Amino acid sequence: MSSEMYMLYGGILLPRETHSSESLEFAQGFSFKDDDVLLVTYPKSGTVWMQEILPLVLNGGDLTSILTIPNWDRVPWLQGKRFAVIVDQLTSPRALVTHFPYNFMPPSLHTSKAKVIYVMRNPKDVMVSSYYFHQMAAFVEDPGTFDEFMDKFLEGRVLFGKWTDHLKSWKQSKLGDRIMYITYEEMFKDLPEGLRNISDFLGRNLSEETIQKITEHCSFNSMKANNMSNFSLLPKTLMDFDKSPFLRKGVAGDWKKHFSSEQLARFTSVIRKELEGESFSLPWSLD
């Protein structure tokens, strides 16, 4: 692990590019408002997609914010360095985002009525997407071979720790009806239906016309063409699009082109073992 690039916090690795001890301290003391909405994802699970969707659901489909404000300021990162700078400029209801496990949340999340949307994605696709991200982003370590990266991923020697630990922490959260679980795959299969569910959960009662408008603007091609969403505003020293685009494919099931049968057997056996005895089941087949 490169200590120049990563810092260790509560046992998990974080990128120094976006986190500091000051930003982590600020997050711990942050006060959630009752109408805040917190988006939670493990990295590469559809975060940027939801950073496009949430503001539109909350503001009734007004496109101004997604066309004029970069996504990292539109739905800012709870523990990130920019959070303290930007959060007070947001109008309520605010959409915020984190990759953190549940046990890292500030006390105010538990005492407020803020709602949480947890987006899950098939861990095999998460790993493939993460592998490509590590090739193009300069502030994370080179992934090595696909096989080497799989070892790191399964052992949690990657940013934000083990996928299974992250999922378990949020599945065991005591948030009751304040948390909604949705999968990348169900949104990919039927985005309008996903939007209706999110809208209902947030009490927004969006019209069918607004749902269709948001669907159109949150398509992969629309987002890829939106400079406020595709990370093209960042310098090449941070992300090298010649190596791989940030918004690479936006599909479900791409893992099938990457895993050998041996790798698949190893991956699924580790994930199964990690989730043994849990009260929830995964929404996808692991094989």
Coordinates of C-alpha atoms in Angstrom, one line a residue:
M1 CA 0.0 0.0 0.0
S2 CA 1.3 3.4 -1.0
S3 CA 1.2 5.7 2.0
E4 CA 1.5 8.7 -0.3
M5 CA -1.7 7.8 -2.0
Y6 CA -3.8 6.2 0.7
M7 CA -4.5 6.9 4.4
L8 CA -5.8 4.4 6.9
Y9 CA -9.0 5.4 8.8
G10 CA -10.8 3.0 11.1
G11 CA -9.1 0.1 9.4
I12 CA -10.1 1.0 5.8
L13 CA -8.1 2.7 3.0
L14 CA -9.0 6.1 1.8
P15 CA -7.6 8.2 -1.1
R16 CA -5.6 11.2 0.2
E17 CA -6.5 13.1 -2.9
T18 CA -10.1 13.5 -1.6
H19 CA -9.8 13.0 2.2
S20 CA -7.9 14.5 5.0
S21 CA -8.0 14.3 8.8
E22 CA -9.8 17.6 8.8
S23 CA -12.4 16.5 6.4
L24 CA -13.0 13.3 8.3
E25 CA -13.4 15.3 11.6
F26 CA -15.8 17.7 9.9
A27 CA -17.9 14.8 8.7
Q28 CA -18.1 13.3 12.2
G29 CA -19.4 16.5 13.6
F30 CA -21.8 17.2 10.7
S31 CA -25.5 17.8 11.5
F32 CA -27.9 16.0 9.2
K33 CA -31.2 17.8 8.6
D34 CA -34.5 15.9 8.7
D35 CA -35.1 16.4 4.9
D36 CA -31.5 15.4 3.8
V37 CA -31.1 12.4 1.6
L38 CA -27.9 10.4 1.8
L39 CA -26.9 8.2 -1.1
V40 CA -24.7 5.3 0.0
T41 CA -22.7 3.1 -2.4
Y42 CA -19.7 0.9 -2.4
P43 CA -17.4 2.3 -5.1
K44 CA -18.3 1.6 -8.7
S45 CA -21.9 0.7 -7.9
G46 CA -23.7 3.4 -9.9
T47 CA -22.8 6.4 -7.7
V48 CA -22.4 9.0 -10.5
W49 CA -25.7 7.8 -12.0
M50 CA -27.5 8.4 -8.7
Q51 CA -25.8 11.8 -8.4
E52 CA -27.6 12.7 -11.6
I53 CA -30.9 11.1 -10.6
L54 CA -31.3 12.3 -7.0
P55 CA -31.2 16.1 -7.6
L56 CA -33.8 15.7 -10.5
V57 CA -36.1 13.6 -8.3
L58 CA -35.8 16.1 -5.5
N59 CA -36.4 19.2 -7.6
G60 CA -39.1 17.8 -9.8
G61 CA -37.1 17.4 -12.9
D62 CA -35.5 20.9 -13.2
L63 CA -32.4 20.3 -15.3
T64 CA -30.5 23.5 -14.3
S65 CA -28.4 21.9 -11.6
I66 CA -27.2 18.9 -13.6
L67 CA -26.3 21.1 -16.5
T68 CA -24.5 23.8 -14.6
I69 CA -23.0 22.2 -11.4
P70 CA -20.3 19.4 -11.4
N71 CA -21.7 16.3 -9.8
W72 CA -19.2 16.4 -6.9
D73 CA -20.7 19.8 -5.8
R74 CA -24.2 18.9 -6.8
V75 CA -24.3 15.8 -4.5
P76 CA -21.2 16.3 -2.3
W77 CA -19.2 13.7 -0.6
L78 CA -19.8 13.6 3.2
Q79 CA -16.2 12.8 4.2
G80 CA -14.5 14.6 1.3
K81 CA -12.3 17.7 1.4
R82 CA -14.8 19.9 -0.5
F83 CA -17.8 19.1 1.8
A84 CA -17.1 21.8 4.3
V85 CA -16.8 24.3 1.5
I86 CA -19.9 23.5 -0.4
V87 CA -22.5 22.0 2.0
D88 CA -23.9 25.2 3.3
Q89 CA -24.5 26.5 -0.2
L90 CA -26.9 23.6 -1.0
T91 CA -30.7 24.3 -0.9
S92 CA -32.9 21.8 0.9
P93 CA -33.7 19.1 0.5
R94 CA -30.0 18.3 0.1
A95 CA -28.7 15.2 -1.6
L96 CA -25.4 14.0 -0.1
V97 CA -23.2 10.9 -0.9
T98 CA -20.8 8.6 0.9
H99 CA -18.9 5.3 0.3
F100 CA -18.5 4.8 4.0
P101 CA -19.7 1.8 6.0
Y102 CA -22.6 2.3 8.4
N103 CA -20.5 2.3 11.5
F104 CA -18.6 5.4 10.2
M105 CA -21.7 7.6 10.1
P106 CA -21.8 10.7 12.3
P107 CA -24.1 10.6 15.3
S108 CA -26.5 13.1 13.8
L109 CA -27.6 10.5 11.1
H110 CA -29.2 8.4 13.9
T111 CA -30.9 11.3 15.6
S112 CA -32.3 13.0 12.5
K113 CA -35.0 11.8 10.2
A114 CA -32.7 11.9 7.1
K115 CA -33.4 9.2 4.5
V116 CA -30.8 6.8 3.0
I117 CA -30.7 5.2 -0.4
Y118 CA -28.3 2.3 -0.6
V119 CA -27.4 1.2 -4.1
M120 CA -26.1 -2.4 -4.5
R121 CA -24.4 -3.8 -7.6
N122 CA -23.3 -7.3 -8.5
P123 CA -19.9 -7.5 -6.9
K124 CA -18.4 -9.1 -10.0
D125 CA -19.3 -6.1 -12.1
V126 CA -18.1 -3.8 -9.2
M127 CA -14.7 -5.5 -9.3
V128 CA -14.4 -5.2 -13.1
S129 CA -15.4 -1.5 -13.1
S130 CA -13.0 -0.9 -10.2
Y131 CA -10.2 -2.6 -12.1
Y132 CA -10.5 -0.2 -15.1
F133 CA -10.9 2.8 -12.8
H134 CA -7.5 1.9 -11.1
Q135 CA -5.9 1.9 -14.6
M136 CA -7.0 5.5 -15.4
A137 CA -7.2 7.3 -12.1
A138 CA -3.8 8.7 -11.0
F139 CA -4.7 9.0 -7.3
V140 CA -5.2 5.2 -6.8
E141 CA -2.7 2.4 -7.1
D142 CA -2.1 0.5 -10.3
P143 CA -4.3 -2.6 -10.1
G144 CA -1.7 -5.1 -11.4
T145 CA -3.1 -8.1 -13.3
F146 CA -6.8 -8.9 -13.1
D147 CA -5.9 -11.9 -10.9
E148 CA -3.8 -9.8 -8.5
F149 CA -6.6 -7.2 -8.3
M150 CA -9.1 -9.9 -7.5
D151 CA -7.0 -11.0 -4.5
K152 CA -6.9 -7.4 -3.2
F153 CA -10.6 -6.9 -3.8
L154 CA -11.6 -10.1 -2.0
E155 CA -9.3 -9.4 1.0
G156 CA -10.5 -5.8 1.3
R157 CA -7.1 -4.3 0.4
V158 CA -8.9 -1.7 -1.7
L159 CA -10.5 1.7 -1.0
F160 CA -13.3 1.5 1.5
G161 CA -12.6 -2.0 2.5
K162 CA -14.4 -5.3 1.7
W163 CA -17.5 -5.3 -0.4
T164 CA -19.1 -7.8 1.9
D165 CA -18.3 -5.8 5.1
H166 CA -19.8 -2.7 3.5
L167 CA -23.0 -4.5 2.5
K168 CA -23.4 -6.2 5.8
S169 CA -23.0 -2.9 7.8
W170 CA -25.8 -1.2 5.9
K171 CA -28.1 -4.2 5.8
Q172 CA -27.8 -4.5 9.6
S173 CA -28.4 -0.7 10.1
K174 CA -31.2 0.1 12.5
L175 CA -32.7 2.7 10.2
G176 CA -36.1 0.9 9.6
D177 CA -38.2 2.7 7.0
R178 CA -35.6 5.5 6.6
I179 CA -33.5 3.3 4.3
M180 CA -34.3 2.1 0.8
Y181 CA -32.3 -0.6 -0.9
I182 CA -32.2 -0.6 -4.7
T183 CA -29.9 -2.4 -7.2
Y184 CA -28.0 -1.1 -10.1
E185 CA -29.4 -4.0 -12.1
E186 CA -33.1 -3.1 -11.5
M187 CA -32.5 0.5 -12.5
F188 CA -30.6 -0.6 -15.6
K189 CA -33.5 -3.0 -16.5
D190 CA -36.3 -0.5 -15.9
L191 CA -35.2 3.0 -15.0
P192 CA -38.7 4.6 -15.0
E193 CA -39.8 2.0 -12.4
G194 CA -36.7 2.6 -10.3
L195 CA -37.4 6.4 -10.4
R196 CA -41.0 5.8 -9.3
N197 CA -39.8 3.8 -6.3
I198 CA -37.2 6.4 -5.4
S199 CA -39.8 9.2 -5.8
D200 CA -42.3 7.3 -3.6
F201 CA -39.7 6.6 -1.0
L202 CA -38.8 10.3 -0.9
G203 CA -42.5 11.4 -0.9
R204 CA -42.1 13.4 -4.2
N205 CA -45.1 12.2 -6.2
L206 CA -43.6 12.9 -9.5
S207 CA -45.8 12.9 -12.6
E208 CA -45.3 10.3 -15.3
E209 CA -44.1 13.1 -17.6
T210 CA -41.4 14.1 -15.1
I211 CA -40.4 10.5 -14.7
Q212 CA -39.9 10.2 -18.5
K213 CA -38.0 13.4 -18.6
I214 CA -35.6 12.3 -15.9
T215 CA -35.2 8.9 -17.5
E216 CA -34.1 10.5 -20.8
H217 CA -31.6 12.8 -19.1
C218 CA -30.2 10.0 -16.9
S219 CA -29.5 7.7 -19.8
F220 CA -25.8 6.6 -20.1
N221 CA -25.3 8.5 -23.4
S222 CA -26.8 11.7 -22.0
M223 CA -24.5 11.5 -18.9
K224 CA -21.5 10.6 -21.0
A225 CA -22.1 13.8 -23.1
N226 CA -22.7 16.0 -20.0
N227 CA -19.4 17.6 -19.0
M228 CA -20.8 18.3 -15.5
S229 CA -21.2 14.5 -15.0
N230 CA -18.5 12.7 -17.1
F231 CA -15.5 14.0 -15.1
S232 CA -14.0 15.6 -18.2
L233 CA -13.5 18.8 -16.2
L234 CA -10.8 17.1 -14.2
P235 CA -7.1 17.5 -15.3
K236 CA -5.5 14.5 -17.1
T237 CA -3.1 14.3 -14.1
L238 CA -6.0 13.0 -12.1
M239 CA -7.9 10.9 -14.6
D240 CA -6.5 9.7 -17.9
F241 CA -9.3 9.2 -20.4
D242 CA -6.9 7.8 -23.0
K243 CA -6.5 4.7 -20.7
S244 CA -10.2 4.3 -20.0
P245 CA -13.2 6.6 -19.9
F246 CA -14.7 7.2 -16.4
L247 CA -18.2 6.3 -17.7
R248 CA -17.0 3.2 -19.4
K249 CA -20.0 1.0 -20.4
G250 CA -22.9 1.5 -18.0
V251 CA -24.1 -2.1 -18.5
A252 CA -24.9 -5.1 -16.3
G253 CA -23.1 -8.4 -16.7
D254 CA -19.8 -7.1 -18.2
W255 CA -18.0 -9.4 -15.7
K256 CA -18.8 -12.4 -18.0
K257 CA -16.1 -11.1 -20.5
H258 CA -13.5 -11.0 -17.8
F259 CA -13.7 -13.9 -15.4
S260 CA -12.2 -17.3 -16.1
S261 CA -14.1 -20.3 -14.7
E262 CA -11.4 -20.7 -12.0
Q263 CA -11.6 -17.0 -11.0
L264 CA -15.4 -17.2 -10.9
A265 CA -15.3 -20.3 -8.6
R266 CA -12.7 -18.5 -6.3
F267 CA -14.7 -15.3 -6.2
T268 CA -18.1 -16.8 -5.5
S269 CA -16.7 -19.1 -2.8
V270 CA -15.1 -16.2 -0.9
I271 CA -18.2 -14.0 -1.1
R272 CA -20.5 -16.9 -0.1
K273 CA -18.3 -17.7 2.9
E274 CA -18.3 -14.0 4.0
L275 CA -22.1 -13.8 3.9
E276 CA -22.7 -17.1 5.6
G277 CA -25.4 -16.8 8.3
E278 CA -26.6 -13.4 7.2
S279 CA -30.4 -12.8 7.4
F280 CA -30.5 -11.3 3.9
S281 CA -30.0 -12.9 0.5
L282 CA -28.3 -11.4 -2.5
P283 CA -30.6 -10.2 -5.4
W284 CA -28.3 -11.8 -8.0
S285 CA -27.0 -15.3 -8.6
L286 CA -23.3 -15.5 -7.8
D287 CA -22.5 -18.1 -10.4

